[in-house]
PDB file of C-alpha atoms and ligand atoms in Angstrom:
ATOM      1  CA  UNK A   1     134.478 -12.430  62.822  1.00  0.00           C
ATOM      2  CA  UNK A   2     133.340 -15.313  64.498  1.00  0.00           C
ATOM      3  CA  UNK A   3     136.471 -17.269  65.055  1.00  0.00           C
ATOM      4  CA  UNK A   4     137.061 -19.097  67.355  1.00  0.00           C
ATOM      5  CA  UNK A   5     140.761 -21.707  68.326  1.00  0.00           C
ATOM      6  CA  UNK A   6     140.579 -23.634  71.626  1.00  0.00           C
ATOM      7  CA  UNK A   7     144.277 -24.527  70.855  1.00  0.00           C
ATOM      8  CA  UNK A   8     144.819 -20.853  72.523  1.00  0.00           C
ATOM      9  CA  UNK A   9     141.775 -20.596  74.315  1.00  0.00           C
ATOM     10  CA  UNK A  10     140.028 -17.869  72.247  1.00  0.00           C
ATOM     11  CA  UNK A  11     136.687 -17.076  70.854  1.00  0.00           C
ATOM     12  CA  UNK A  12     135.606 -14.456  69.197  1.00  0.00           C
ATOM     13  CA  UNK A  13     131.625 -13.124  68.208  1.00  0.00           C
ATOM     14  CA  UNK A  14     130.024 -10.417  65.925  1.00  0.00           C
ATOM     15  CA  UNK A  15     127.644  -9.442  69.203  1.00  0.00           C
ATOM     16  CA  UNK A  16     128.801  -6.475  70.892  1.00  0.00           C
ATOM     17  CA  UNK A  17     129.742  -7.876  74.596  1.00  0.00           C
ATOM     18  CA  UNK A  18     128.607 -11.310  74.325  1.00  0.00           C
ATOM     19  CA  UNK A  19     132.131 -12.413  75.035  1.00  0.00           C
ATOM     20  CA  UNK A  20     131.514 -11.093  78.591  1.00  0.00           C
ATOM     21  CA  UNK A  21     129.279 -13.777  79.906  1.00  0.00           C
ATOM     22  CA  UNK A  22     131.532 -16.971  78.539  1.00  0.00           C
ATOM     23  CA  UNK A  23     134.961 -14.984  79.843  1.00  0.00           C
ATOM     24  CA  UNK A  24     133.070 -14.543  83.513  1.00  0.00           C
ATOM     25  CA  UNK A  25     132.472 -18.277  83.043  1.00  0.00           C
ATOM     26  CA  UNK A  26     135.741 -19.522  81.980  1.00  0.00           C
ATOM     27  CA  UNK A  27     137.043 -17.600  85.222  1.00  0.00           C
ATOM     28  CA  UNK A  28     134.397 -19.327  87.389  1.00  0.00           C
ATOM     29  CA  UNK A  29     135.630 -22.710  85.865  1.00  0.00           C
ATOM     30  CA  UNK A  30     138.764 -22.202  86.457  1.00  0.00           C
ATOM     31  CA  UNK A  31     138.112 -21.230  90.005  1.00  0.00           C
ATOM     32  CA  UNK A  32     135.899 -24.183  90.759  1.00  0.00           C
ATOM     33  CA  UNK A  33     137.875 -26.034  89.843  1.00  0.00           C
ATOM     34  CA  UNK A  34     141.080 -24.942  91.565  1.00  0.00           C
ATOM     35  CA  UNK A  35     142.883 -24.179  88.014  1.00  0.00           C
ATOM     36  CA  UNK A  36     145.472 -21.516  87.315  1.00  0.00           C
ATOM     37  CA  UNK A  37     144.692 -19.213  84.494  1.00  0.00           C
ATOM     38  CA  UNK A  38     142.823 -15.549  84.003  1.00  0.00           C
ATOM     39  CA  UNK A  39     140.304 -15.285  81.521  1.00  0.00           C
ATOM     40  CA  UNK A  40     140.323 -11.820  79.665  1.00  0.00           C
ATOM     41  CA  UNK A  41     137.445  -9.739  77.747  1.00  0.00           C
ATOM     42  CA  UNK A  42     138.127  -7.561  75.372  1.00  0.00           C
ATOM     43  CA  UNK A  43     134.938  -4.885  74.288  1.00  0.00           C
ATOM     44  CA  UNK A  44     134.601  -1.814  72.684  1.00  0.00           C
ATOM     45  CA  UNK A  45     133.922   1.420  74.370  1.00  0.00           C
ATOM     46  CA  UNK A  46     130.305   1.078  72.665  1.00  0.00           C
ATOM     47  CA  UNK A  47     129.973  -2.194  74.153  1.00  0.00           C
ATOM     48  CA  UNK A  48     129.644  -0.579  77.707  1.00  0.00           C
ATOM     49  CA  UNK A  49     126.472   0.217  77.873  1.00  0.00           C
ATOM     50  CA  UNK A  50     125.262  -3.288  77.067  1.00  0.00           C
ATOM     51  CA  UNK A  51     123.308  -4.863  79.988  1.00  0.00           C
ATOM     52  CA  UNK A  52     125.167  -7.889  79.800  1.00  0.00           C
ATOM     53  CA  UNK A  53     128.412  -6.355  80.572  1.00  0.00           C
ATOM     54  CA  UNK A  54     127.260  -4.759  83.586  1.00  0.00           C
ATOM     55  CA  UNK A  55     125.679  -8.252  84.878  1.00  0.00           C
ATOM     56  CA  UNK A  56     129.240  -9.890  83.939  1.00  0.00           C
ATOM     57  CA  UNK A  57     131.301  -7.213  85.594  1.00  0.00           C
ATOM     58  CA  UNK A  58     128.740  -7.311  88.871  1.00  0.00           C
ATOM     59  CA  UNK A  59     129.168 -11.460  89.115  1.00  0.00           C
ATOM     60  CA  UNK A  60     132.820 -11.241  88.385  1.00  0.00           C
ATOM     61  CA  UNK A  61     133.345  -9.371  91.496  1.00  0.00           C
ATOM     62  CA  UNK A  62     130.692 -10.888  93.523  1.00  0.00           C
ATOM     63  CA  UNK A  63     132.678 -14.130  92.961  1.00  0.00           C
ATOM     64  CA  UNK A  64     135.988 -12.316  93.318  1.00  0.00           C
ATOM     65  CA  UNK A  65     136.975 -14.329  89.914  1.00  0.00           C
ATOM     66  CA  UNK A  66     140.333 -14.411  87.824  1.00  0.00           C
ATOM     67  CA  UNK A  67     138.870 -12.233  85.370  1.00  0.00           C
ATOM     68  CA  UNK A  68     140.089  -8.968  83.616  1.00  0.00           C
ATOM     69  CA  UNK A  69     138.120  -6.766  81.240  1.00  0.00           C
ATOM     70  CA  UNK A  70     140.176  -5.020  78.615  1.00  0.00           C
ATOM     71  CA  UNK A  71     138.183  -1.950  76.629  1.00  0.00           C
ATOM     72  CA  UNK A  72     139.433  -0.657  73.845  1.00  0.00           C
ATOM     73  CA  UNK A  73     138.459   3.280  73.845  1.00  0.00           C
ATOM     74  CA  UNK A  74     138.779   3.797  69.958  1.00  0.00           C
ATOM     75  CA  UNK A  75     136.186   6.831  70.070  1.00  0.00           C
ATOM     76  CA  UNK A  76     133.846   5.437  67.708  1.00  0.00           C
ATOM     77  CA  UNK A  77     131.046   2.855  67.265  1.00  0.00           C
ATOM     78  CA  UNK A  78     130.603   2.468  64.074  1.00  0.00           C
ATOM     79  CA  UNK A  79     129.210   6.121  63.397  1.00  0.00           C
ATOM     80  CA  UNK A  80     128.101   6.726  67.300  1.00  0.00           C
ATOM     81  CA  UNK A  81     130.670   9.263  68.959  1.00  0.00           C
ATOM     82  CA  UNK A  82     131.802   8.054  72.092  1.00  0.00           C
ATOM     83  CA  UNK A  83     130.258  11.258  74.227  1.00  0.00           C
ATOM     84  CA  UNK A  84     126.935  10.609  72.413  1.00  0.00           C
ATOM     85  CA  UNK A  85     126.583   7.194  74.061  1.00  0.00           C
ATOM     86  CA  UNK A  86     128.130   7.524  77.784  1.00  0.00           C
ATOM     87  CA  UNK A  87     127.621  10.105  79.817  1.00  0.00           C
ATOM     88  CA  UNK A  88     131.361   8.618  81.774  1.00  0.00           C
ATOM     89  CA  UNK A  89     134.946   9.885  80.059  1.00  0.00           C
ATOM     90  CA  UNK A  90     136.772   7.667  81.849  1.00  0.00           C
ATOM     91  CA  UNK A  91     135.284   4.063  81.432  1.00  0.00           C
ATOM     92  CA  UNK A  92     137.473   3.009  84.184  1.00  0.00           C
ATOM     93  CA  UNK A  93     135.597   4.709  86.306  1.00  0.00           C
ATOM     94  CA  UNK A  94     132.816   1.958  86.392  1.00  0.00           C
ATOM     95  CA  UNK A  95     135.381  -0.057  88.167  1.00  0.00           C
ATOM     96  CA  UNK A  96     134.246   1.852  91.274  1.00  0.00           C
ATOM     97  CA  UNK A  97     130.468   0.546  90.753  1.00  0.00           C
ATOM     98  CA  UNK A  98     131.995  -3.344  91.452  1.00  0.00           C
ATOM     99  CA  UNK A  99     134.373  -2.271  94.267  1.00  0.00           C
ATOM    100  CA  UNK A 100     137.486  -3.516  91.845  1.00  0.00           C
ATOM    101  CA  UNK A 101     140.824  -1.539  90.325  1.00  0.00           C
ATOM    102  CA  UNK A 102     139.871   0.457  87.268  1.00  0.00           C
ATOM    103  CA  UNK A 103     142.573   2.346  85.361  1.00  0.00           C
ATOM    104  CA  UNK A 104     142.730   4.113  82.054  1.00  0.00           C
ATOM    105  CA  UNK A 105     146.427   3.754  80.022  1.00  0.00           C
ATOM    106  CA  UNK A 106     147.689   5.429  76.998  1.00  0.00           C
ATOM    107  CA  UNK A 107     146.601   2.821  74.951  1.00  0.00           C
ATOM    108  CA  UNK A 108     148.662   3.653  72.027  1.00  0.00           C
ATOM    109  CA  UNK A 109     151.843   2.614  74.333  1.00  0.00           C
ATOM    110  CA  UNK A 110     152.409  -1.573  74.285  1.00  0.00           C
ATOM    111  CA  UNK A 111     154.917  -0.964  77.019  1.00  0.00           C
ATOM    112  CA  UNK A 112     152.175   0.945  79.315  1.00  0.00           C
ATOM    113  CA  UNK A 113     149.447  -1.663  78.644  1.00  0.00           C
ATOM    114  CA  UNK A 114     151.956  -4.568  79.095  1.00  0.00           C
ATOM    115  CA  UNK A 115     152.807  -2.824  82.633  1.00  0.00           C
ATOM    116  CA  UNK A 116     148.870  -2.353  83.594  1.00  0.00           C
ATOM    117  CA  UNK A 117     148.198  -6.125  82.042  1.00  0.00           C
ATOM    118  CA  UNK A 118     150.871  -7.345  84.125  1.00  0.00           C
ATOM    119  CA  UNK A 119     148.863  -5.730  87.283  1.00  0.00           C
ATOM    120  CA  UNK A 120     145.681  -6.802  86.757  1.00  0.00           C
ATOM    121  CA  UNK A 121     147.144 -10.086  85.881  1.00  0.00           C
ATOM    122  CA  UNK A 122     149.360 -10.767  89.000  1.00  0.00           C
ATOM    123  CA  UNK A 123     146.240  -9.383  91.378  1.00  0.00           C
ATOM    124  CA  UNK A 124     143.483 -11.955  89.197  1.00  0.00           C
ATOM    125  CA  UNK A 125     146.474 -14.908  89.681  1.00  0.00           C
ATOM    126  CA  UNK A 126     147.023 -13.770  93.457  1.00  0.00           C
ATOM    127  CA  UNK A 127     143.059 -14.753  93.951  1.00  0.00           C
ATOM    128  CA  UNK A 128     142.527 -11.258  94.623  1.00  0.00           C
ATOM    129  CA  UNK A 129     139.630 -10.886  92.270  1.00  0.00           C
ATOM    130  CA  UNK A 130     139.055  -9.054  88.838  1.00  0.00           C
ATOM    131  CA  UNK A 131     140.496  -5.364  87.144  1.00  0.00           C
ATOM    132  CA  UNK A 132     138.862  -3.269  84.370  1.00  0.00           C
ATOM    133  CA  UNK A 133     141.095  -1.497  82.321  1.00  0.00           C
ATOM    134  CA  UNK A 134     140.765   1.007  79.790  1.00  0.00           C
ATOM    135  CA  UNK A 135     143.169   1.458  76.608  1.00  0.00           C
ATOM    136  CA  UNK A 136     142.713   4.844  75.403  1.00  0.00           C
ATOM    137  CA  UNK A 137     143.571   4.949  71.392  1.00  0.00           C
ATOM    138  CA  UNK A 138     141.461   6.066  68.207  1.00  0.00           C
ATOM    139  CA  UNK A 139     140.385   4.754  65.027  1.00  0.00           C
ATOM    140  CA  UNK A 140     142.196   5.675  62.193  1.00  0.00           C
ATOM    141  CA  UNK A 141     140.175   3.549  59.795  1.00  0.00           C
ATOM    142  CA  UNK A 142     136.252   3.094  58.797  1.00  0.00           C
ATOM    143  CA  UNK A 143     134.244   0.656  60.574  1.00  0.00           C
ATOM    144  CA  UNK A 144     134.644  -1.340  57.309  1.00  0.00           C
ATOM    145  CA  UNK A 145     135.902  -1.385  53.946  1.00  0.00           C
ATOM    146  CA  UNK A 146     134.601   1.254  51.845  1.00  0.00           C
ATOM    147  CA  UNK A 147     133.125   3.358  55.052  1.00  0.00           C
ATOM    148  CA  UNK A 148     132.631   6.660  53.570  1.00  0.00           C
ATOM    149  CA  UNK A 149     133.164   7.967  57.361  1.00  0.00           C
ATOM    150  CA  UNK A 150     130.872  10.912  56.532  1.00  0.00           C
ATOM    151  CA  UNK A 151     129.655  11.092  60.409  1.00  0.00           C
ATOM    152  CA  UNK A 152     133.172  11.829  61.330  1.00  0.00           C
ATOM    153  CA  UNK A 153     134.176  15.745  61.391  1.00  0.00           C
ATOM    154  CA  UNK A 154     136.997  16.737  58.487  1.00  0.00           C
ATOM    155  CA  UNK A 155     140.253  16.349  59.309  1.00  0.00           C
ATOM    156  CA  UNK A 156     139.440  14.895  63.575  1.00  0.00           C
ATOM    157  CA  UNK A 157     141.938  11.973  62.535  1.00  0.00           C
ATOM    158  CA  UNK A 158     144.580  13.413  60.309  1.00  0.00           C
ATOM    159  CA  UNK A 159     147.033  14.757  63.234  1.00  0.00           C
ATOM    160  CA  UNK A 160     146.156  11.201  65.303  1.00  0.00           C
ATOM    161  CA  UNK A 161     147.979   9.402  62.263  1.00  0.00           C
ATOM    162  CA  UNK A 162     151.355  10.430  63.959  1.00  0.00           C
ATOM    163  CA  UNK A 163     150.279   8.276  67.098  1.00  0.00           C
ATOM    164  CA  UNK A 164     149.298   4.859  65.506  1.00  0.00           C
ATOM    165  CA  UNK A 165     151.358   2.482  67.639  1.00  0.00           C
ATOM    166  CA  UNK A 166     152.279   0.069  65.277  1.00  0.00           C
ATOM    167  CA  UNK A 167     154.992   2.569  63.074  1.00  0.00           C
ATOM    168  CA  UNK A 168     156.159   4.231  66.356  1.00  0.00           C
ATOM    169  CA  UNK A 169     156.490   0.486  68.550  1.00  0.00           C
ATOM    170  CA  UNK A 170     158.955  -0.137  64.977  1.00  0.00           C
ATOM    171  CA  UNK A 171     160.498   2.815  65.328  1.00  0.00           C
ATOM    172  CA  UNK A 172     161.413   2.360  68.851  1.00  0.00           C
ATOM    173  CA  UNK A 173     162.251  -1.426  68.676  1.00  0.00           C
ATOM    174  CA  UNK A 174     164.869   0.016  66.319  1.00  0.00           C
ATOM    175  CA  UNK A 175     165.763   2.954  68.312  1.00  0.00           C
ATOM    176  CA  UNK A 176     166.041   0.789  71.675  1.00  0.00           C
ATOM    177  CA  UNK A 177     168.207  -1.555  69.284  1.00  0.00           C
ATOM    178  CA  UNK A 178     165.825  -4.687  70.166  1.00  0.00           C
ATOM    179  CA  UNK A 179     165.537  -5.707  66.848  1.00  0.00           C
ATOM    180  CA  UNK A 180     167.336  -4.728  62.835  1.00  0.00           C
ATOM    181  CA  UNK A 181     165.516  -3.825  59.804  1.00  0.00           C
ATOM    182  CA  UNK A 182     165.904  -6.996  58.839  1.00  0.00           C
ATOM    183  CA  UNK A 183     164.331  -8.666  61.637  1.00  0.00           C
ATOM    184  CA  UNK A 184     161.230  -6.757  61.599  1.00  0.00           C
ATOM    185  CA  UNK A 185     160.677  -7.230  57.866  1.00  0.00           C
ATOM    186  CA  UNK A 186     160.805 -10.409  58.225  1.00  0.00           C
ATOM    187  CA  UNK A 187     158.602 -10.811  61.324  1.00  0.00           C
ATOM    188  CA  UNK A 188     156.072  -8.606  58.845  1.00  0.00           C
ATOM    189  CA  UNK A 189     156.396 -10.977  55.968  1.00  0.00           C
ATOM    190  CA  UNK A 190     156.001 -14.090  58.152  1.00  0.00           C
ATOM    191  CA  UNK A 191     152.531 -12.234  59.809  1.00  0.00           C
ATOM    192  CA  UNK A 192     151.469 -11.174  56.400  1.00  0.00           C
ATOM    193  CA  UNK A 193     152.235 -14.993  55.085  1.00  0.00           C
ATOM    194  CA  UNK A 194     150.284 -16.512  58.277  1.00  0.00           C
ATOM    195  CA  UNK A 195     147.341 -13.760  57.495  1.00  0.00           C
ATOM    196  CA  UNK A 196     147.537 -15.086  53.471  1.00  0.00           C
ATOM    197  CA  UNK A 197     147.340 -18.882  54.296  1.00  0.00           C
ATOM    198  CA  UNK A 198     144.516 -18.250  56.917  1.00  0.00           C
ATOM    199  CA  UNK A 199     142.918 -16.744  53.726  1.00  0.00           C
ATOM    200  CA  UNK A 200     143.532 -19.506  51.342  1.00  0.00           C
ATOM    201  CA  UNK A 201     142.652 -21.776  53.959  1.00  0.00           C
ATOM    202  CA  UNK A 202     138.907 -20.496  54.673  1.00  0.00           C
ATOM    203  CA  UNK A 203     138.868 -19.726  50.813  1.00  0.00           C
ATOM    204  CA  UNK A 204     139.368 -23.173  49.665  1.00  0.00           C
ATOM    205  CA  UNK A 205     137.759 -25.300  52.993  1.00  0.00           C
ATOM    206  CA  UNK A 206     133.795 -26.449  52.152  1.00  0.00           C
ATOM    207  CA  UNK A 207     131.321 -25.095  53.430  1.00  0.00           C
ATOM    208  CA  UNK A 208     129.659 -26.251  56.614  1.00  0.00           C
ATOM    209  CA  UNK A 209     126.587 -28.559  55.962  1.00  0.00           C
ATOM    210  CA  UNK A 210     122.958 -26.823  57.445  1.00  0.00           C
ATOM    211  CA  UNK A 211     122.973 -29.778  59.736  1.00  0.00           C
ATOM    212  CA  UNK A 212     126.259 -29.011  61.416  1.00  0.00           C
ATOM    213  CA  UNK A 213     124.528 -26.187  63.335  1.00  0.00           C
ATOM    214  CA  UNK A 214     123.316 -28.320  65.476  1.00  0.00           C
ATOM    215  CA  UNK A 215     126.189 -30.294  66.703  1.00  0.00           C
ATOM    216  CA  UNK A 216     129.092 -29.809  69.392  1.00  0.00           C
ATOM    217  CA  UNK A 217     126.883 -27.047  70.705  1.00  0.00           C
ATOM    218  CA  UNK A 218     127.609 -28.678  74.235  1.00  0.00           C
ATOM    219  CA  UNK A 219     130.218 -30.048  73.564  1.00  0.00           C
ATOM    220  CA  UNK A 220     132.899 -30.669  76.765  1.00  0.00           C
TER     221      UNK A 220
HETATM  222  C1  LIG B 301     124.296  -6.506  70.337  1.00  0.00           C
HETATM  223  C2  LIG B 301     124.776  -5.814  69.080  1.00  0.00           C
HETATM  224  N1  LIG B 301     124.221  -4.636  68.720  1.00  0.00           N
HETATM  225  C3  LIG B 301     124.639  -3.995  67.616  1.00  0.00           C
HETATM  226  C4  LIG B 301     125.625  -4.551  66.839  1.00  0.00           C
HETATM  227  C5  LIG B 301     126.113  -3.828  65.581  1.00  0.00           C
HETATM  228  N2  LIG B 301     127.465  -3.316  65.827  1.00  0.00           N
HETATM  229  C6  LIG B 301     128.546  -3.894  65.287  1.00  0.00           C
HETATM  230  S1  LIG B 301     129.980  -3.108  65.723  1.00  0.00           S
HETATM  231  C7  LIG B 301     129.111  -1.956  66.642  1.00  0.00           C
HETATM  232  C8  LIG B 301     129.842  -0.842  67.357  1.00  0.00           C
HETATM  233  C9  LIG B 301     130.879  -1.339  68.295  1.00  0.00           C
HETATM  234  O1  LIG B 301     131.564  -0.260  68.839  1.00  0.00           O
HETATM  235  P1  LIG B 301     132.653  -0.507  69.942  1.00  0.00           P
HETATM  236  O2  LIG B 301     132.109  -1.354  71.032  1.00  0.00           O
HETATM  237  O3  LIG B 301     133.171   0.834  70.335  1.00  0.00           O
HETATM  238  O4  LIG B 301     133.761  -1.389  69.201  1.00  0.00           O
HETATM  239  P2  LIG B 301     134.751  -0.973  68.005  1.00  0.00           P
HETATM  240  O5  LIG B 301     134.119  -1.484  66.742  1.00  0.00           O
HETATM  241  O6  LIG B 301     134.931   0.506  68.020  1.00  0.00           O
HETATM  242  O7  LIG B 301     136.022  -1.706  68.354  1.00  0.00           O
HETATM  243  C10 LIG B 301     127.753  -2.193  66.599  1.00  0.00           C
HETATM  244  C11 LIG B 301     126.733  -1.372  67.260  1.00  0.00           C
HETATM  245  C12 LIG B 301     126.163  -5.808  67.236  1.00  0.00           C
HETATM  246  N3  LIG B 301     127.130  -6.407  66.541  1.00  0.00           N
HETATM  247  N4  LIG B 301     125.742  -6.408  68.371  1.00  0.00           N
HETATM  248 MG1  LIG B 302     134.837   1.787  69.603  1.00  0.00          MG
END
């Protein structure tokens, strides 16, 4: 949960919207110091709510920053419904609260949220300041393994099985003639291979010593 690979840029943390505050800075960075590059948040819908996105969101367009916030609208936190926490539908909505773009896509379609990402990326790169979009999907799993899901109501996800984006993007790469059978299964099997020596790997490394926690914590 906590990863983290600067090769790439990315970090990662078990607190819901912490990421906010560090992506707001990376774009202020960046800005400063007259760098290209958008720096990009990606929360829950339960993550919302949190105090510390709304102070991110607010200085992000106060400072009219390279900076894009992406929330993924699953439905659920954990056990939390999503109307039993925001009084708001449309999380893009909020946009209007910051004076930026706000839009909500059908977040089960990669080539609608490559065409919004592409927006709210060309605006951040044109200096013209941050975008908050909203991916609407659902989640067809627990919250963990072994979530006995008893909060959710019989049956709510059985007929949203038939929009998981990951069969139907295969079924249209095929369709579209983009890529064989053969292609994809392999592109699975080398994912699945990464996935197993990224397992191995943490697995089989040491553990850190107590005393590393206090190192490279400012670290340039
Ligand atoms: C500040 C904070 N409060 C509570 C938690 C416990 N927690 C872990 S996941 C989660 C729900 C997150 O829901 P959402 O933002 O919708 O993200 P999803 O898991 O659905 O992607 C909560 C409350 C936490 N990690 N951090
Ligand atoms: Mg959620």
């Amino acid at each position: 949960m906590h990863i983290f690979d600067p090769d790439v840029n990315f970090a990662c943390s078990g607190i819901i919207a912490q990421g906010m505050g560090p992506a707001v800075g990376a774009a202020l960075s960046r800005k400063m110091r007259g760098l290209p590059g958008v720096a990009v948040a990606f929360v829950g819908e339960g993550a919302v709510n949190q105090g510390g996105w709304h102070e991110a969101m607010n200085l992000a367009a106060v400072w009219n920053l390279p900076f894009i916030c992406v929330i993924e609208d699953n439905a659920w936190g954990i056990s939390v419904a999503k109307e039993t926490s925001s009084a708001v539908t449309n999380n893009a909505d909020r946009a209007a609260a910051y004076g930026i773009p706000g839009k909500r896509v059908e977040g089960n379609d990669p080539y609608a949220i490559y065409e919004a990402a592409g927006e709210a990326i060309a605006r951040a790169r044109a200096g013209e300041g941050p975008s908050l979009l909203e991916f609407e999907t659902y989640r067809l799993a627990g919250h963990f393994m072994g979530d006995a899901e008893g909060y959710r109501p019989k049956g709510e996800k059985d007929a949203l099985f038939e929009k998981d984006p990951i069969p139907k993007m295969r079924a249209r790469l095929l369709a579209d003639g983009v890529a064989s059978e053969d292609e994809l299964t392999a592109i699975e099997g080398e994912s699945a291979a990464r996935v197993d020596a990224a397992i191995t790997f943490a697995r089989e490394s040491a553990d850190p010593a107590p005393e590393d926690a206090l190192t490279r914590i400012f670290a340039a």
